[in-house]
Amino acid sequence: MIFETHAHYDDEAFEADRKEILNSMQECGIGRIVNACASIESLKDTELLMEKYPFVYGAFGIHPDDADKMTQETLDEIRKLCQLPKAVAVGEIGLDYYWHKEEAEHELQKKMFRAQMEIAREQKMPFMIHSREAAKDTLDIVKDYVRGGMYGGIIHCFSYAKEMAREYLDMGLYLGIGGVITFKNAKKLKEVVEYAPLSQIVLETDSPYLSPEPNRGKRNDSRNLIFVAREIAQIKGITEEEVIAVTEENAEKLLLR
C-alpha cells in the first residue's frame, strides 16, 4: 500500500471533514501516513491524530517560518514527543529564505535548524528537511551533521536541480516526491526523478498543498498519491505497482526502524 511520508492533517483546511477523509484512506490504498508538524500548535494536534488513528504516525519539529516563536521549552517539548512509540522523525525542519530576506532571520533559522538536528541525533531519529531558496546553507548544515553521524533523513518536497540531488543521494538520504512531479513545467524535477534511484525516493503530498494533476489547485490529500506514483512510473519506465511497493519499503526502512 502507499506510504504517505508527509502530510498536514491537523491543518484547518481539513476542519470540516478530517474524520471522513482519514477513515477513507485504507480502502483507497493508503497504508500509513506521517503527519508532519510545522507550527508550535501542531505538536499537540499531531500527537492527538496519532492517538486516534492507528495508521497515522508523527514527525515532530518546527517549520523555519516559526523559528522566531521557538524557545527552549519548544525544543524540550519536541524532544519529549520524539520518545512516543509512533514518533518516526524530527520534522519538518530546515530553512526558508523565500519570505525571509533579512540576515538576522537567516541566522535565527539556522540556529533553530541546528538545535532540532541535535535532537534528531540525540533521539536517534531521521529528519525531514524543508528548504526553499536556501540551497547552500541547507546543504552545508545537513552535510555537517551527517558527517558527524545521523540516522537518515528525507529532503521534503525536493525542488532543486540534479546536481543538488546528487549531493543528498550520495549521503544516503531520500528525496520526498509529491504532486509537483505531475506539473507540465516541472522539467527540472522530472530530471531529478529520472536520475535518482527508486531505492532513495519516498512519496508525499504535503497535504493540503501542492495537489497533482488532474486536481491541481484543489485541496490535496493522500488519495492523490496514485497520480504521483503513476508519473514516477512513467518517467522510469516501470509499473506504478513497483513504484508503490519500493517507496513503501523505503519509508518503512527509514521511519519504522
mmCIF file of C-alpha atoms in Angstrom:
data_model
loop_
_atom_site.group_PDB
_atom_site.id
_atom_site.type_symbol
_atom_site.label_atom_id
_atom_site.label_comp_id
_atom_site.label_asym_id
_atom_site.label_seq_id
_atom_site.Cartn_x
_atom_site.Cartn_y
_atom_site.Cartn_z
ATOM 1 C CA MET A 1 0.000 0.000 0.000
ATOM 2 C CA ILE A 2 1.064 3.618 -0.447
ATOM 3 C CA PHE A 3 3.106 5.096 2.412
ATOM 4 C CA GLU A 4 2.411 8.822 2.717
ATOM 5 C CA THR A 5 5.515 10.298 4.329
ATOM 6 C CA HIS A 6 4.465 13.945 4.705
ATOM 7 C CA ALA A 7 1.022 15.473 5.230
ATOM 8 C CA HIS A 8 -0.593 18.070 7.484
ATOM 9 C CA TYR A 9 -3.993 16.710 8.504
ATOM 10 C CA ASP A 10 -4.002 18.977 11.535
ATOM 11 C CA ASP A 11 -4.330 21.909 9.099
ATOM 12 C CA GLU A 12 -7.526 23.953 9.325
ATOM 13 C CA ALA A 13 -8.244 23.071 5.671
ATOM 14 C CA PHE A 14 -9.431 19.672 6.976
ATOM 15 C CA GLU A 15 -11.537 21.048 9.818
ATOM 16 C CA ALA A 16 -14.897 20.194 8.220
ATOM 17 C CA ASP A 17 -14.220 16.628 7.048
ATOM 18 C CA ARG A 18 -10.964 15.375 8.608
ATOM 19 C CA LYS A 19 -12.569 12.260 10.098
ATOM 20 C CA GLU A 20 -14.273 11.223 6.849
ATOM 21 C CA ILE A 21 -11.109 11.698 4.798
ATOM 22 C CA LEU A 22 -8.840 9.799 7.177
ATOM 23 C CA ASN A 23 -11.359 6.976 7.583
ATOM 24 C CA SER A 24 -11.370 6.513 3.793
ATOM 25 C CA MET A 25 -7.610 6.105 3.419
ATOM 26 C CA GLN A 26 -7.251 2.355 3.865
ATOM 27 C CA GLU A 27 -9.903 1.481 1.271
ATOM 28 C CA CYS A 28 -8.181 3.905 -1.131
ATOM 29 C CA GLY A 29 -4.846 2.100 -0.864
ATOM 30 C CA ILE A 30 -3.100 4.384 1.640
ATOM 31 C CA GLY A 31 -1.490 2.167 4.269
ATOM 32 C CA ARG A 32 0.340 4.624 6.522
ATOM 33 C CA ILE A 33 0.532 8.401 6.899
ATOM 34 C CA VAL A 34 3.111 10.578 8.628
ATOM 35 C CA ASN A 35 1.607 13.809 9.903
ATOM 36 C CA ALA A 36 4.434 16.337 9.923
ATOM 37 C CA CYS A 37 4.394 19.198 12.391
ATOM 38 C CA ALA A 38 5.035 22.742 11.253
ATOM 39 C CA SER A 39 3.770 25.215 13.847
ATOM 40 C CA ILE A 40 4.103 25.016 17.623
ATOM 41 C CA GLU A 41 0.348 24.313 17.858
ATOM 42 C CA SER A 42 0.721 21.346 15.515
ATOM 43 C CA LEU A 43 2.875 19.471 18.049
ATOM 44 C CA LYS A 44 -0.148 18.675 20.208
ATOM 45 C CA ASP A 45 -2.506 18.256 17.245
ATOM 46 C CA THR A 46 -0.205 15.672 15.671
ATOM 47 C CA GLU A 47 0.024 13.767 18.946
ATOM 48 C CA LEU A 48 -3.791 13.623 19.075
ATOM 49 C CA LEU A 49 -4.021 12.366 15.466
ATOM 50 C CA MET A 50 -1.513 9.604 16.262
ATOM 51 C CA GLU A 51 -3.586 8.544 19.247
ATOM 52 C CA LYS A 52 -6.846 8.486 17.297
ATOM 53 C CA TYR A 53 -5.757 6.743 14.064
ATOM 54 C CA PRO A 54 -3.659 3.554 14.180
ATOM 55 C CA PHE A 55 -2.165 4.218 10.721
ATOM 56 C CA VAL A 56 -1.082 7.823 11.481
ATOM 57 C CA TYR A 57 2.459 8.457 12.705
ATOM 58 C CA GLY A 58 4.108 11.717 13.724
ATOM 59 C CA ALA A 59 7.115 13.819 12.759
ATOM 60 C CA PHE A 60 7.822 16.452 15.398
ATOM 61 C CA GLY A 61 9.589 19.715 14.637
ATOM 62 C CA ILE A 62 9.010 23.369 13.811
ATOM 63 C CA HIS A 63 8.993 24.857 10.296
ATOM 64 C CA PRO A 64 11.571 27.633 9.767
ATOM 65 C CA ASP A 65 8.781 30.192 9.296
ATOM 66 C CA ASP A 66 8.127 29.871 13.038
ATOM 67 C CA ALA A 67 11.761 29.984 14.158
ATOM 68 C CA ASP A 68 11.156 33.287 15.932
ATOM 69 C CA LYS A 69 8.448 31.696 18.095
ATOM 70 C CA MET A 70 10.649 28.887 19.372
ATOM 71 C CA THR A 71 12.023 28.737 22.920
ATOM 72 C CA GLN A 72 13.928 26.207 24.978
ATOM 73 C CA GLU A 73 10.531 24.934 26.139
ATOM 74 C CA THR A 74 9.602 24.259 22.499
ATOM 75 C CA LEU A 75 12.754 22.225 21.996
ATOM 76 C CA ASP A 76 12.113 20.301 25.203
ATOM 77 C CA GLU A 77 8.575 19.509 24.024
ATOM 78 C CA ILE A 78 9.855 18.226 20.663
ATOM 79 C CA ARG A 79 12.373 16.028 22.489
ATOM 80 C CA LYS A 80 9.637 14.604 24.715
ATOM 81 C CA LEU A 81 7.253 13.929 21.803
ATOM 82 C CA CYS A 82 10.027 12.171 19.871
ATOM 83 C CA GLN A 83 10.001 9.500 22.569
ATOM 84 C CA LEU A 84 6.411 8.463 21.808
ATOM 85 C CA PRO A 85 6.090 4.979 20.245
ATOM 86 C CA LYS A 86 4.628 6.302 16.972
ATOM 87 C CA ALA A 87 7.011 9.226 16.562
ATOM 88 C CA VAL A 88 9.106 8.478 13.470
ATOM 89 C CA ALA A 89 11.111 11.626 12.611
ATOM 90 C CA VAL A 90 12.112 15.158 13.551
ATOM 91 C CA GLY A 91 10.403 17.484 11.103
ATOM 92 C CA GLU A 92 9.624 19.427 9.268
ATOM 93 C CA ILE A 93 12.704 21.494 9.966
ATOM 94 C CA GLY A 94 15.116 23.481 7.833
ATOM 95 C CA LEU A 95 15.470 26.854 6.135
ATOM 96 C CA ASP A 96 13.119 29.081 4.151
ATOM 97 C CA TYR A 97 14.506 32.310 2.710
ATOM 98 C CA TYR A 98 11.601 32.903 0.310
ATOM 99 C CA TRP A 99 9.644 35.112 2.712
ATOM 100 C CA HIS A 100 12.554 35.997 4.972
ATOM 101 C CA LYS A 101 15.290 38.101 3.372
ATOM 102 C CA GLU A 102 16.957 39.554 6.491
ATOM 103 C CA GLU A 103 20.332 38.147 7.544
ATOM 104 C CA ALA A 104 19.276 38.154 11.209
ATOM 105 C CA GLU A 105 16.285 35.955 10.331
ATOM 106 C CA HIS A 106 18.544 33.580 8.402
ATOM 107 C CA GLU A 107 20.842 33.259 11.395
ATOM 108 C CA LEU A 108 17.910 32.530 13.701
ATOM 109 C CA GLN A 109 16.571 29.882 11.314
ATOM 110 C CA LYS A 110 19.978 28.219 11.141
ATOM 111 C CA LYS A 111 20.250 28.218 14.933
ATOM 112 C CA MET A 112 16.858 26.501 15.344
ATOM 113 C CA PHE A 113 17.567 24.119 12.458
ATOM 114 C CA ARG A 114 20.761 23.012 14.176
ATOM 115 C CA ALA A 115 19.030 22.706 17.542
ATOM 116 C CA GLN A 116 16.456 20.346 16.044
ATOM 117 C CA MET A 117 19.093 18.344 14.170
ATOM 118 C CA GLU A 118 20.751 17.876 17.570
ATOM 119 C CA ILE A 119 17.500 16.384 18.852
ATOM 120 C CA ALA A 120 17.355 14.026 15.864
ATOM 121 C CA ARG A 121 20.882 12.861 16.620
ATOM 122 C CA GLU A 122 20.245 12.521 20.349
ATOM 123 C CA GLN A 123 16.989 10.605 19.851
ATOM 124 C CA LYS A 124 18.470 8.505 17.001
ATOM 125 C CA MET A 125 15.747 9.572 14.607
ATOM 126 C CA PRO A 126 15.684 10.555 10.929
ATOM 127 C CA PHE A 127 14.967 14.152 9.941
ATOM 128 C CA MET A 128 12.615 15.792 7.408
ATOM 129 C CA ILE A 129 14.132 18.851 5.744
ATOM 130 C CA HIS A 130 12.281 21.855 4.349
ATOM 131 C CA SER A 131 14.465 24.019 2.108
ATOM 132 C CA ARG A 132 13.275 26.924 -0.012
ATOM 133 C CA GLU A 133 15.665 29.360 -1.673
ATOM 134 C CA ALA A 134 18.274 28.263 0.854
ATOM 135 C CA ALA A 135 20.100 25.576 -1.100
ATOM 136 C CA LYS A 136 23.695 26.154 0.003
ATOM 137 C CA ASP A 137 23.020 26.838 3.686
ATOM 138 C CA THR A 138 20.733 23.794 3.948
ATOM 139 C CA LEU A 139 23.261 21.530 2.269
ATOM 140 C CA ASP A 140 26.127 22.814 4.426
ATOM 141 C CA ILE A 141 24.236 22.138 7.660
ATOM 142 C CA VAL A 142 22.980 18.706 6.573
ATOM 143 C CA LYS A 143 26.486 17.716 5.440
ATOM 144 C CA ASP A 144 27.931 18.857 8.747
ATOM 145 C CA TYR A 145 25.505 16.722 10.737
ATOM 146 C CA VAL A 146 25.616 13.651 8.515
ATOM 147 C CA ARG A 147 29.416 13.765 8.712
ATOM 148 C CA GLY A 148 29.103 13.659 12.491
ATOM 149 C CA GLY A 149 26.693 10.718 12.423
ATOM 150 C CA MET A 150 22.921 10.793 11.910
ATOM 151 C CA TYR A 151 20.087 8.307 11.365
ATOM 152 C CA GLY A 152 18.929 9.150 7.859
ATOM 153 C CA GLY A 153 16.502 11.673 6.515
ATOM 154 C CA ILE A 154 14.205 12.959 3.790
ATOM 155 C CA ILE A 155 14.620 16.133 1.759
ATOM 156 C CA HIS A 156 10.946 17.056 1.741
ATOM 157 C CA CYS A 157 9.336 18.415 -1.431
ATOM 158 C CA PHE A 158 12.674 18.327 -3.252
ATOM 159 C CA SER A 159 12.855 21.317 -5.609
ATOM 160 C CA TYR A 160 16.483 21.804 -6.602
ATOM 161 C CA ALA A 161 18.446 20.587 -9.637
ATOM 162 C CA LYS A 162 20.015 17.202 -10.324
ATOM 163 C CA GLU A 163 23.432 18.357 -9.091
ATOM 164 C CA MET A 164 21.981 19.171 -5.669
ATOM 165 C CA ALA A 165 20.058 15.901 -5.631
ATOM 166 C CA ARG A 166 23.334 14.061 -6.176
ATOM 167 C CA GLU A 167 24.795 15.628 -3.024
ATOM 168 C CA TYR A 168 21.909 14.362 -0.877
ATOM 169 C CA LEU A 169 21.714 10.956 -2.540
ATOM 170 C CA ASP A 170 25.448 10.452 -2.005
ATOM 171 C CA MET A 171 24.809 10.978 1.724
ATOM 172 C CA GLY A 172 22.290 8.108 1.635
ATOM 173 C CA LEU A 173 19.296 10.413 2.115
ATOM 174 C CA TYR A 174 15.865 10.147 0.488
ATOM 175 C CA LEU A 175 14.066 12.586 -1.777
ATOM 176 C CA GLY A 176 10.406 13.304 -0.990
ATOM 177 C CA ILE A 177 8.457 13.493 -4.259
ATOM 178 C CA GLY A 178 4.909 14.839 -4.451
ATOM 179 C CA GLY A 179 2.387 16.454 -6.743
ATOM 180 C CA VAL A 180 4.797 18.895 -8.412
ATOM 181 C CA ILE A 181 6.233 15.993 -10.428
ATOM 182 C CA THR A 182 2.966 15.882 -12.411
ATOM 183 C CA PHE A 183 3.139 19.545 -13.480
ATOM 184 C CA LYS A 184 3.976 20.151 -17.135
ATOM 185 C CA ASN A 185 6.594 22.779 -16.248
ATOM 186 C CA ALA A 186 8.409 20.544 -13.711
ATOM 187 C CA LYS A 187 11.228 19.681 -16.123
ATOM 188 C CA LYS A 188 13.980 20.036 -13.507
ATOM 189 C CA LEU A 189 12.200 17.736 -11.032
ATOM 190 C CA LYS A 190 11.455 15.159 -13.725
ATOM 191 C CA GLU A 191 15.183 15.065 -14.499
ATOM 192 C CA VAL A 192 15.892 14.524 -10.788
ATOM 193 C CA VAL A 193 13.408 11.637 -10.572
ATOM 194 C CA GLU A 194 14.848 10.044 -13.711
ATOM 195 C CA TYR A 195 18.337 10.300 -12.195
ATOM 196 C CA ALA A 196 17.585 9.254 -8.599
ATOM 197 C CA PRO A 197 17.471 5.531 -7.766
ATOM 198 C CA LEU A 198 13.963 4.412 -6.842
ATOM 199 C CA SER A 199 15.502 2.996 -3.662
ATOM 200 C CA GLN A 200 16.032 6.598 -2.465
ATOM 201 C CA ILE A 201 12.611 8.055 -3.270
ATOM 202 C CA VAL A 202 9.599 8.305 -0.953
ATOM 203 C CA LEU A 203 6.079 9.515 -1.733
ATOM 204 C CA GLU A 204 4.496 12.536 -0.069
ATOM 205 C CA THR A 205 1.736 15.065 -0.663
ATOM 206 C CA ASP A 206 2.349 17.998 1.712
ATOM 207 C CA SER A 207 -1.457 17.979 2.031
ATOM 208 C CA PRO A 208 -3.438 20.196 1.881
ATOM 209 C CA TYR A 209 -0.939 21.819 -0.502
ATOM 210 C CA LEU A 210 0.521 21.000 -3.938
ATOM 211 C CA SER A 211 -2.211 18.843 -5.455
ATOM 212 C CA PRO A 212 -1.057 16.905 -8.513
ATOM 213 C CA GLU A 213 -2.622 16.984 -11.934
ATOM 214 C CA PRO A 214 -5.506 16.399 -12.608
ATOM 215 C CA ASN A 215 -6.520 18.033 -9.287
ATOM 216 C CA ARG A 216 -4.074 20.935 -9.334
ATOM 217 C CA GLY A 217 -5.418 23.970 -7.497
ATOM 218 C CA LYS A 218 -7.732 21.936 -5.262
ATOM 219 C CA ARG A 219 -7.134 20.848 -1.690
ATOM 220 C CA ASN A 220 -4.696 17.965 -1.653
ATOM 221 C CA ASP A 221 -4.901 14.713 0.327
ATOM 222 C CA SER A 222 -3.075 11.398 0.369
ATOM 223 C CA ARG A 223 -5.506 9.709 -2.005
ATOM 224 C CA ASN A 224 -3.889 11.753 -4.797
ATOM 225 C CA LEU A 225 -0.590 9.904 -4.371
ATOM 226 C CA ILE A 226 -1.647 7.427 -7.045
ATOM 227 C CA PHE A 227 -1.082 10.199 -9.608
ATOM 228 C CA VAL A 228 2.410 10.824 -8.233
ATOM 229 C CA ALA A 229 3.259 7.103 -8.376
ATOM 230 C CA ARG A 230 1.922 6.931 -11.934
ATOM 231 C CA GLU A 231 4.104 9.844 -13.069
ATOM 232 C CA ILE A 232 7.233 8.398 -11.457
ATOM 233 C CA ALA A 233 6.486 5.067 -13.118
ATOM 234 C CA GLN A 234 6.182 6.733 -16.500
ATOM 235 C CA ILE A 235 9.450 8.617 -16.072
ATOM 236 C CA LYS A 236 11.303 5.479 -15.011
ATOM 237 C CA GLY A 237 9.623 3.079 -17.449
ATOM 238 C CA ILE A 238 8.297 0.763 -14.736
ATOM 239 C CA THR A 239 4.856 -0.050 -13.316
ATOM 240 C CA GLU A 240 3.103 2.103 -10.740
ATOM 241 C CA GLU A 241 2.779 -1.041 -8.598
ATOM 242 C CA GLU A 242 6.573 -1.261 -8.459
ATOM 243 C CA VAL A 243 6.827 2.414 -7.510
ATOM 244 C CA ILE A 244 4.290 1.930 -4.704
ATOM 245 C CA ALA A 245 5.964 -1.230 -3.398
ATOM 246 C CA VAL A 246 9.542 0.104 -3.428
ATOM 247 C CA THR A 247 8.684 3.523 -1.963
ATOM 248 C CA GLU A 248 6.674 1.824 0.787
ATOM 249 C CA GLU A 249 9.659 -0.376 1.564
ATOM 250 C CA ASN A 250 11.925 2.694 1.593
ATOM 251 C CA ALA A 251 9.675 4.557 4.025
ATOM 252 C CA GLU A 252 9.332 1.544 6.321
ATOM 253 C CA LYS A 253 13.093 1.037 6.361
ATOM 254 C CA LEU A 254 13.760 4.679 7.264
ATOM 255 C CA LEU A 255 10.826 5.550 9.530
ATOM 256 C CA LEU A 256 9.719 2.309 11.169
ATOM 257 C CA ARG A 257 13.128 1.070 12.258
#
